């Protein structure tokens, strides 16, 4: 089971809420991984933010990804699945 972080928001207040939600989701996953070894965290938020131009390159508006943003989400998820398949 792959659980993906919420991508960042270009509105600072909303992004702070997104970061808090991602932190909580990640914490819950870590707790649940103790009994469910098939849970994997896919941190799209961090991947996006490695691009200093993520707001203009990945966002259609302050809440939604554009085509390039969706491509980053898909590639990040695909890479995560591939990595876990190789490890197992």
Short mmCIF file of C-alpha atoms in Angstrom, two decimals:
data_model
loop_
_atom_site.label_atom_id
_atom_site.label_comp_id
_atom_site.label_asym_id
_atom_site.label_seq_id
_atom_site.Cartn_x
_atom_site.Cartn_y
_atom_site.Cartn_z
CA UNK A 1 0.00 0.00 0.00
CA UNK A 2 1.51 3.27 -1.11
CA UNK A 3 0.44 6.40 0.70
CA UNK A 4 1.51 9.65 -0.88
CA UNK A 5 2.06 13.00 0.77
CA UNK A 6 -0.06 15.93 -0.31
CA UNK A 7 1.86 18.15 -2.73
CA UNK A 8 2.75 21.64 -1.51
CA UNK A 9 0.49 24.65 -1.94
CA UNK A 10 1.66 28.02 -3.17
CA UNK A 11 -0.43 29.79 -0.54
CA UNK A 12 1.76 29.98 2.60
CA UNK A 13 -1.08 29.37 5.07
CA UNK A 14 -2.43 26.44 3.11
CA UNK A 15 1.08 25.02 2.68
CA UNK A 16 1.64 25.19 6.43
CA UNK A 17 -1.58 23.20 6.90
CA UNK A 18 -0.46 20.74 4.22
CA UNK A 19 2.91 20.30 5.93
CA UNK A 20 1.17 19.65 9.28
CA UNK A 21 -1.16 17.11 7.66
CA UNK A 22 1.74 15.34 5.93
CA UNK A 23 3.63 15.18 9.22
CA UNK A 24 0.63 13.56 10.92
CA UNK A 25 0.04 11.12 8.06
CA UNK A 26 3.71 10.11 8.05
CA UNK A 27 3.64 9.59 11.83
CA UNK A 28 0.57 7.39 11.51
CA UNK A 29 2.23 5.33 8.78
CA UNK A 30 5.36 4.79 10.86
CA UNK A 31 3.18 3.58 13.75
CA UNK A 32 1.19 1.23 11.50
CA UNK A 33 4.31 -0.16 9.80
CA UNK A 34 5.07 -1.99 13.05
CA UNK A 35 2.22 -4.38 12.26
CA UNK A 36 1.81 -3.90 8.51
CA UNK A 37 5.02 -4.27 6.56
CA UNK A 38 3.35 -3.45 3.24
CA UNK A 39 2.85 0.30 3.89
CA UNK A 40 5.09 2.71 2.04
CA UNK A 41 5.36 6.50 2.26
CA UNK A 42 5.81 8.39 -1.01
CA UNK A 43 6.94 11.93 -0.23
CA UNK A 44 5.89 13.93 -3.28
CA UNK A 45 5.92 17.15 -1.24
CA UNK A 46 9.66 16.99 -0.63
CA UNK A 47 10.36 15.97 -4.23
CA UNK A 48 8.43 19.00 -5.51
CA UNK A 49 10.21 21.38 -3.18
CA UNK A 50 13.63 20.28 -4.42
CA UNK A 51 12.78 22.34 -7.51
CA UNK A 52 13.13 26.03 -6.53
CA UNK A 53 10.60 26.87 -9.26
CA UNK A 54 7.97 24.33 -8.20
CA UNK A 55 5.24 26.96 -7.83
CA UNK A 56 5.49 28.14 -11.42
CA UNK A 57 6.48 24.80 -12.99
CA UNK A 58 4.19 22.32 -11.18
CA UNK A 59 1.11 24.30 -10.13
CA UNK A 60 -1.99 25.11 -12.21
CA UNK A 61 -3.16 27.32 -9.34
CA UNK A 62 -2.35 27.55 -5.63
CA UNK A 63 -4.11 24.24 -4.92
CA UNK A 64 -3.79 22.02 -7.99
CA UNK A 65 -0.96 20.55 -10.04
CA UNK A 66 -0.62 21.21 -13.75
CA UNK A 67 0.41 18.54 -16.28
CA UNK A 68 4.07 18.80 -15.24
CA UNK A 69 3.08 18.48 -11.58
CA UNK A 70 1.03 15.38 -12.34
CA UNK A 71 4.02 13.96 -14.22
CA UNK A 72 6.23 14.48 -11.15
CA UNK A 73 3.62 12.75 -8.97
CA UNK A 74 3.45 9.80 -11.39
CA UNK A 75 7.21 9.48 -11.73
CA UNK A 76 7.75 9.70 -7.97
CA UNK A 77 5.15 7.01 -7.34
CA UNK A 78 6.50 4.79 -10.13
CA UNK A 79 10.05 5.10 -8.79
CA UNK A 80 8.88 4.19 -5.30
CA UNK A 81 7.02 1.12 -6.53
CA UNK A 82 10.03 0.03 -8.60
CA UNK A 83 12.38 0.47 -5.63
CA UNK A 84 10.20 -1.63 -3.32
CA UNK A 85 9.75 -4.34 -5.94
CA UNK A 86 13.53 -4.55 -6.36
CA UNK A 87 14.03 -4.80 -2.59
CA UNK A 88 11.45 -7.54 -2.18
#
